[in-house]
Coordinates of C-alpha atoms (C1' of nucleotides) and ligand atoms in Angstrom, one line a residue:
Chain J
M1 CA 103.0 131.0 105.4
N2 CA 102.9 130.8 101.7
Q3 CA 103.5 127.6 99.9
E4 CA 105.6 127.5 96.9
S5 CA 103.7 127.9 93.6
E6 CA 103.6 125.1 91.1
L7 CA 105.5 127.1 88.6
Q8 CA 108.3 127.5 91.2
I9 CA 108.4 123.8 91.8
F10 CA 108.5 123.1 88.2
R11 CA 111.2 125.6 87.5
K12 CA 113.4 124.0 90.2
Y13 CA 112.7 120.6 88.8
L14 CA 113.8 121.7 85.3
Q15 CA 116.9 123.3 86.7
K16 CA 117.9 120.1 88.5
K17 CA 117.5 118.2 85.3
G18 CA 119.1 120.8 83.0
L19 CA 115.9 121.4 81.1
R20 CA 114.4 124.7 80.0
Y21 CA 111.5 126.8 81.1
T22 CA 109.7 127.9 78.0
P23 CA 106.6 130.0 77.3
E24 CA 104.8 127.0 75.9
R25 CA 105.4 125.0 79.1
E26 CA 104.4 127.9 81.3
Q27 CA 101.0 128.3 79.3
I28 CA 100.2 124.5 79.6
I29 CA 100.9 124.4 83.3
K30 CA 98.9 127.4 83.9
E31 CA 95.9 126.0 82.1
I32 CA 96.2 122.7 84.1
F33 CA 96.3 124.4 87.3
L34 CA 93.4 126.7 86.5
T35 CA 90.8 124.1 87.8
H36 CA 90.9 120.9 89.8
D37 CA 89.0 119.0 87.2
H38 CA 90.3 115.8 85.9
F39 CA 91.7 116.3 82.4
D40 CA 93.0 114.5 79.4
V41 CA 95.3 115.7 76.7
D42 CA 92.7 116.3 74.0
T43 CA 90.3 118.4 76.0
L44 CA 93.2 120.4 77.5
Y45 CA 94.5 121.0 73.9
L46 CA 91.1 122.0 72.7
R47 CA 90.6 124.4 75.8
M48 CA 93.8 126.1 75.0
R49 CA 93.0 126.5 71.3
Q50 CA 89.6 128.0 72.2
K51 CA 91.4 130.7 74.1
G52 CA 93.7 131.4 71.2
L53 CA 96.8 129.8 72.7
Q54 CA 98.6 127.9 69.9
I55 CA 100.3 125.0 71.4
S56 CA 101.0 121.8 69.7
K57 CA 99.6 118.6 71.0
A58 CA 103.1 117.0 71.1
S59 CA 104.3 119.7 73.5
I60 CA 101.6 118.7 75.9
Y61 CA 102.4 115.0 75.5
R62 CA 106.1 115.8 76.1
L63 CA 105.3 117.8 79.1
I64 CA 103.2 115.3 81.0
P65 CA 105.9 112.9 82.1
L66 CA 107.9 115.9 83.4
L67 CA 105.0 117.1 85.5
I68 CA 104.4 113.6 86.8
E69 CA 108.1 113.2 87.7
A70 CA 108.0 116.6 89.4
G71 CA 105.2 115.4 91.5
L72 CA 102.7 118.0 90.2
I73 CA 100.2 115.8 88.4
E74 CA 99.2 112.1 88.4
E75 CA 97.5 109.7 86.2
V76 CA 94.0 109.0 87.6
F77 CA 92.4 106.4 85.3
F78 CA 92.3 105.1 81.8
E79 CA 89.0 105.5 80.2
D80 CA 87.4 105.9 76.7
G81 CA 90.7 105.0 75.1
H82 CA 92.8 107.5 76.8
M83 CA 94.5 108.5 80.1
H84 CA 93.0 111.0 82.4
Y85 CA 95.1 113.2 84.8
E86 CA 94.6 115.5 87.6
Y87 CA 97.0 117.9 89.4
I88 CA 97.8 116.8 92.9
Y89 CA 100.2 119.5 94.2
G90 CA 98.5 121.4 96.9
H91 CA 95.6 119.1 97.1
E92 CA 94.7 116.4 99.7
P93 CA 95.5 113.0 98.4
H94 CA 92.1 111.3 97.6
C95 CA 90.6 108.2 96.0
H96 CA 87.9 107.9 93.3
L97 CA 84.5 106.3 93.4
R98 CA 83.1 106.0 89.9
C99 CA 79.5 105.1 88.8
I100 CA 79.9 102.6 86.1
S101 CA 76.6 103.7 84.5
C102 CA 76.7 107.5 84.4
K103 CA 80.5 108.0 84.8
R104 CA 80.1 110.3 87.8
I105 CA 83.0 110.5 90.2
E106 CA 83.1 111.0 93.8
E107 CA 86.3 111.7 95.7
F108 CA 87.1 110.5 99.2
R109 CA 89.9 110.1 101.7
D110 CA 91.2 106.7 102.6
P111 CA 91.8 106.8 106.4
H112 CA 93.6 103.4 106.3
W113 CA 96.2 104.3 103.9
P114 CA 99.0 105.1 106.5
D115 CA 98.5 101.7 108.1
M116 CA 98.6 100.0 104.7
E117 CA 101.7 101.9 103.7
K118 CA 103.5 100.9 106.8
M119 CA 102.4 97.2 106.3
L120 CA 103.7 97.2 102.7
K121 CA 107.0 98.7 103.6
E122 CA 107.5 96.2 106.3
K123 CA 106.2 93.1 104.4
F124 CA 107.8 93.7 101.1
G125 CA 110.6 96.3 101.7
Y126 CA 109.4 98.5 99.0
E127 CA 109.8 102.3 99.0
I128 CA 106.3 103.4 98.2
T129 CA 106.0 106.3 95.7
N130 CA 102.2 106.4 95.2
Y131 CA 98.9 104.6 95.5
K132 CA 95.6 104.6 93.7
L133 CA 92.4 103.2 95.1
E134 CA 89.6 103.1 92.5
V135 CA 86.3 101.9 93.4
Q136 CA 83.4 101.3 91.0
G137 CA 79.8 101.0 91.6
L138 CA 76.3 102.2 90.9
C139 CA 75.2 105.6 92.2
P140 CA 72.0 106.1 94.0
A141 CA 70.3 107.7 90.9
C142 CA 71.4 105.0 88.6
K143 CA 70.4 102.3 91.1
E144 CA 67.0 103.9 91.2
K145 CA 66.8 104.1 87.4
Q146 CA 67.7 100.4 87.0
K147 CA 65.1 99.4 89.5
K148 CA 62.3 100.9 87.5
E149 CA 63.2 99.0 84.3
Chain Y
M1 CA 81.9 70.2 97.7
N2 CA 82.9 71.1 94.1
Q3 CA 82.7 74.7 93.0
E4 CA 81.1 75.5 89.7
S5 CA 83.7 75.6 86.9
E6 CA 84.3 78.8 85.0
L7 CA 82.9 77.3 81.8
Q8 CA 79.6 76.5 83.7
I9 CA 79.5 80.0 85.0
F10 CA 80.0 81.4 81.6
R11 CA 77.4 79.2 80.0
K12 CA 74.9 80.3 82.4
Y13 CA 75.8 83.9 81.8
L14 CA 75.4 83.5 78.0
Q15 CA 72.0 81.7 78.4
K16 CA 70.7 84.5 80.6
K17 CA 71.8 86.9 77.9
G18 CA 70.6 84.9 75.0
L19 CA 74.1 84.5 73.6
R20 CA 75.8 81.5 72.2
Y21 CA 78.5 79.2 73.5
T22 CA 80.9 78.6 70.6
P23 CA 84.1 76.5 70.3
E24 CA 86.1 79.8 69.8
R25 CA 84.8 81.1 73.1
E26 CA 85.6 78.0 74.8
Q27 CA 89.1 77.8 73.6
I28 CA 89.8 81.3 74.6
I29 CA 88.4 80.9 78.1
K30 CA 90.4 77.6 78.5
E31 CA 93.5 79.4 77.6
I32 CA 92.9 82.2 80.0
F33 CA 92.2 79.9 82.9
L34 CA 95.2 77.8 82.3
T35 CA 97.4 80.0 84.5
H36 CA 96.9 82.8 87.0
D37 CA 99.3 85.1 85.2
H38 CA 98.1 88.5 84.3
F39 CA 97.5 88.7 80.5
D40 CA 96.9 91.0 77.7
V41 CA 95.1 90.5 74.4
D42 CA 98.1 90.4 72.3
T43 CA 100.1 87.9 74.3
L44 CA 97.1 85.7 74.8
Y45 CA 96.5 85.8 71.0
L46 CA 100.1 84.9 70.2
R47 CA 100.1 82.1 72.8
M48 CA 97.1 80.5 71.2
R49 CA 98.5 80.9 67.7
Q50 CA 101.7 79.1 68.8
K51 CA 99.5 76.2 69.9
G52 CA 97.9 76.1 66.6
L53 CA 94.7 77.5 67.7
Q54 CA 93.4 79.8 65.1
I55 CA 91.3 82.5 66.8
S56 CA 90.9 86.0 65.5
K57 CA 91.9 88.8 67.7
A58 CA 88.6 90.4 67.2
S59 CA 87.0 87.4 68.9
I60 CA 89.2 87.9 72.0
Y61 CA 88.4 91.5 72.1
R62 CA 84.7 90.8 71.8
L63 CA 84.8 88.1 74.6
I64 CA 86.5 90.2 77.2
P65 CA 83.7 92.5 78.1
L66 CA 81.5 89.4 78.5
L67 CA 83.9 87.7 80.8
I68 CA 84.1 90.9 82.8
E69 CA 80.4 91.2 83.1
A70 CA 80.1 87.5 84.0
G71 CA 82.6 88.2 86.9
L72 CA 85.3 85.9 85.6
I73 CA 88.0 88.3 84.8
E74 CA 89.0 91.9 85.7
E75 CA 91.0 94.7 84.4
V76 CA 94.1 94.9 86.6
F77 CA 96.2 97.8 85.2
F78 CA 96.9 99.8 82.1
E79 CA 100.6 99.7 81.1
D80 CA 102.7 99.8 77.9
G81 CA 99.7 101.2 76.0
H82 CA 97.3 98.5 76.7
M83 CA 95.1 96.9 79.3
H84 CA 96.2 93.9 81.4
Y85 CA 93.7 91.4 82.8
E86 CA 93.6 88.5 85.2
Y87 CA 91.0 86.0 86.0
I88 CA 89.5 86.4 89.4
Y89 CA 87.0 83.6 89.7
G90 CA 88.1 81.1 92.3
H91 CA 90.9 83.4 93.6
E92 CA 91.2 85.4 96.6
P93 CA 90.6 89.1 95.9
H94 CA 94.0 90.9 96.0
C95 CA 95.7 94.1 95.3
H96 CA 98.9 94.9 93.4
L97 CA 102.2 96.5 94.3
R98 CA 104.4 97.2 91.4
C99 CA 107.9 98.2 91.1
I100 CA 108.2 101.3 88.8
S101 CA 111.7 100.3 87.8
C102 CA 111.7 96.5 87.1
K103 CA 107.9 96.1 86.7
R104 CA 107.8 93.3 89.3
I105 CA 104.5 92.7 90.9
E106 CA 103.6 91.6 94.4
E107 CA 100.1 90.7 95.4
F108 CA 98.6 91.4 98.8
R109 CA 95.3 91.3 100.6
D110 CA 93.7 94.5 101.9
P111 CA 92.4 93.9 105.4
H112 CA 90.7 97.3 105.5
W113 CA 88.4 96.9 102.5
P114 CA 85.4 95.6 104.3
D115 CA 85.5 98.8 106.5
M116 CA 86.0 100.9 103.4
E117 CA 83.1 99.4 101.5
K118 CA 80.8 99.9 104.4
M119 CA 81.9 103.5 104.6
L120 CA 81.4 104.2 101.0
K121 CA 77.9 102.6 101.0
E122 CA 76.9 104.7 103.9
K123 CA 78.4 107.9 102.8
F124 CA 77.6 107.9 99.1
G125 CA 74.8 105.4 98.8
Y126 CA 76.6 103.5 96.1
E127 CA 76.2 99.9 95.3
I128 CA 79.9 98.8 95.0
T129 CA 80.7 96.4 92.3
N130 CA 84.5 96.2 92.5
Y131 CA 87.7 97.9 93.7
K132 CA 91.2 98.2 92.7
L133 CA 94.1 99.3 95.0
E134 CA 97.3 99.7 93.0
V135 CA 100.4 100.8 94.8
Q136 CA 103.6 101.8 93.1
G137 CA 107.1 101.9 94.5
L138 CA 110.6 100.7 94.3
C139 CA 111.4 97.1 95.2
P140 CA 114.4 96.4 97.5
A141 CA 116.6 95.2 94.7
C142 CA 116.0 98.3 92.6
K143 CA 116.5 100.5 95.7
E144 CA 119.8 98.9 96.2
K145 CA 120.8 99.3 92.6
Q146 CA 119.8 103.0 92.7
K147 CA 121.8 103.6 95.8
K148 CA 125.0 102.4 94.1
E149 CA 124.8 104.8 91.2
Chain L
dT1 C1' 62.9 69.1 55.6
dA2 C1' 63.3 73.8 54.1
dG3 C1' 63.1 78.4 55.4
dT4 C1' 63.8 82.4 58.5
dG5 C1' 66.0 85.2 61.8
dT6 C1' 69.8 86.0 65.0
dA7 C1' 74.3 85.6 66.6
dA8 C1' 79.3 84.8 65.8
dT9 C1' 83.3 84.6 63.1
dG10 C1' 87.7 86.2 60.6
dA11 C1' 89.6 89.6 57.7
dG12 C1' 90.5 93.9 57.0
dA13 C1' 89.6 98.8 57.3
dC14 C1' 89.2 102.3 60.4
dA15 C1' 89.6 105.8 64.3
dC16 C1' 92.1 107.2 67.8
dT17 C1' 96.0 108.0 71.0
dT18 C1' 100.6 108.3 71.7
dT19 C1' 105.4 108.4 70.2
dA20 C1' 109.2 109.2 67.1
dA21 C1' 111.7 111.6 63.3
dC22 C1' 112.9 115.7 61.5
dA23 C1' 114.2 120.3 60.3
dA24 C1' 113.9 124.9 62.2
dT25 C1' 114.4 127.8 66.1
dA26 C1' 115.7 129.5 70.6
dA27 C1' 118.4 129.4 74.6
dT28 C1' 122.9 128.3 76.7
dT29 C1' 127.8 127.9 77.0
dA30 C1' 132.5 128.3 75.5
Chain C
dT1 C1' 130.8 134.9 67.9
dA2 C1' 130.5 129.9 67.2
dA3 C1' 129.2 125.6 69.0
dT4 C1' 126.2 122.9 71.6
dT5 C1' 121.9 121.5 73.4
dA6 C1' 117.0 121.7 74.2
dT7 C1' 112.4 122.7 72.4
dT8 C1' 109.1 123.3 69.0
dG9 C1' 105.7 122.2 65.4
dT10 C1' 104.7 119.3 61.7
dT11 C1' 104.4 115.1 59.9
dA12 C1' 104.8 110.3 59.9
dA13 C1' 104.5 106.1 62.2
dA14 C1' 103.2 102.7 65.7
dG15 C1' 99.9 100.5 68.3
dT16 C1' 95.5 99.5 70.3
dG17 C1' 91.0 98.7 70.0
dT18 C1' 86.5 99.0 67.4
dC19 C1' 83.6 98.6 63.3
dT20 C1' 82.0 96.8 59.0
dC21 C1' 80.9 93.3 56.2
dA22 C1' 80.4 89.0 54.0
dT23 C1' 80.1 84.4 55.3
dT24 C1' 78.9 80.8 58.5
dA25 C1' 76.7 78.6 62.4
dC26 C1' 72.9 77.9 65.1
dA27 C1' 68.0 77.8 66.8
dC28 C1' 63.4 77.9 65.9
dT29 C1' 59.2 77.5 63.0
dA30 C1' 56.3 76.0 59.1
Ligands
ZN1 ZN1 75.3 106.9 88.0
ZN2 ZN1 90.4 113.3 91.7
ZN3 ZN1 112.3 96.6 91.1
ZN4 ZN1 96.9 89.8 90.4

DNA sequence: TAGTGTAATGAGACACTTTAACAATAATTA
DNA sequence: TAATTATTGTTAAAGTGTCTCATTACACTA
């Protein structure tokens, strides 16, 4: 059974909101969904320019909140003065473990989340929309390097 | 038995690093440790000015990474275009549940963290330095309000 | 005490990210 | 067709955080 494509999802979302599906938006989304890498606005913009796609940065900035509200992408972390995103639709939810020294990122699943979610719902009465577990540490390589110094 | 004060901790840290303990730094730290509220640089700066303490913003910005490295404060979340911090020394580690509508924040303990930490150490070989679990959702009041619309 | 080197400060300039304003354009609706 | 609305690129603006620099404070030595 085929799952809906991200473009279909997005078109439905726009329709519901009375917004328009434009070539610019299509190009940006296609670029985002090309890889599962984490991305930021500037590198996405440069990547598109290198391919000859002429999209203004403002259009990317304007599209991002829509994609987030449509449930297609998510903020992952703020680093080096700007936000980093990744697409989530069609991917297992996961958490991030980052090396504070070399900035390497490992992804892992949190088996306890369903329990946590249940607990939070019961204790606080919140309707949970999303969660983010971000762990920092020193990767084995950097740990080794530090030991030698 | 008395626990070391945050100023003592900080002085030790500075000594170890060959840095200096100045009146400006003392004033900033005292202000931060006055309440457990989450804070950001700008409001801390204004709060100090209102009390007649003349500290430059640059000094606050320069102090923050030191306090983080000394284990006294921590980044909690990035919102409204800037980072928010809170002091952690002498406080139970906790996670944050935020209402996406009214921005209210609930704090809670994560009982699963010790298991998670163990798992991450074993699986990835990282030395974990800190973790941040941030949950978003709709608080009961905002849920009710939304229902009526 | 005087001299030297290092660190810290405040002020302002700067770089950078993100948002807003605007006029022009494209799509939609009446 | 005309009117309305959404979208775009460009440019300007806002805002955050960093850097530079001249000056000051401190620690150490001669
Ligand atoms: Zn590393
Ligand atoms: Zn990821
Ligand atoms: Zn709320
Ligand atoms: Zn807190």
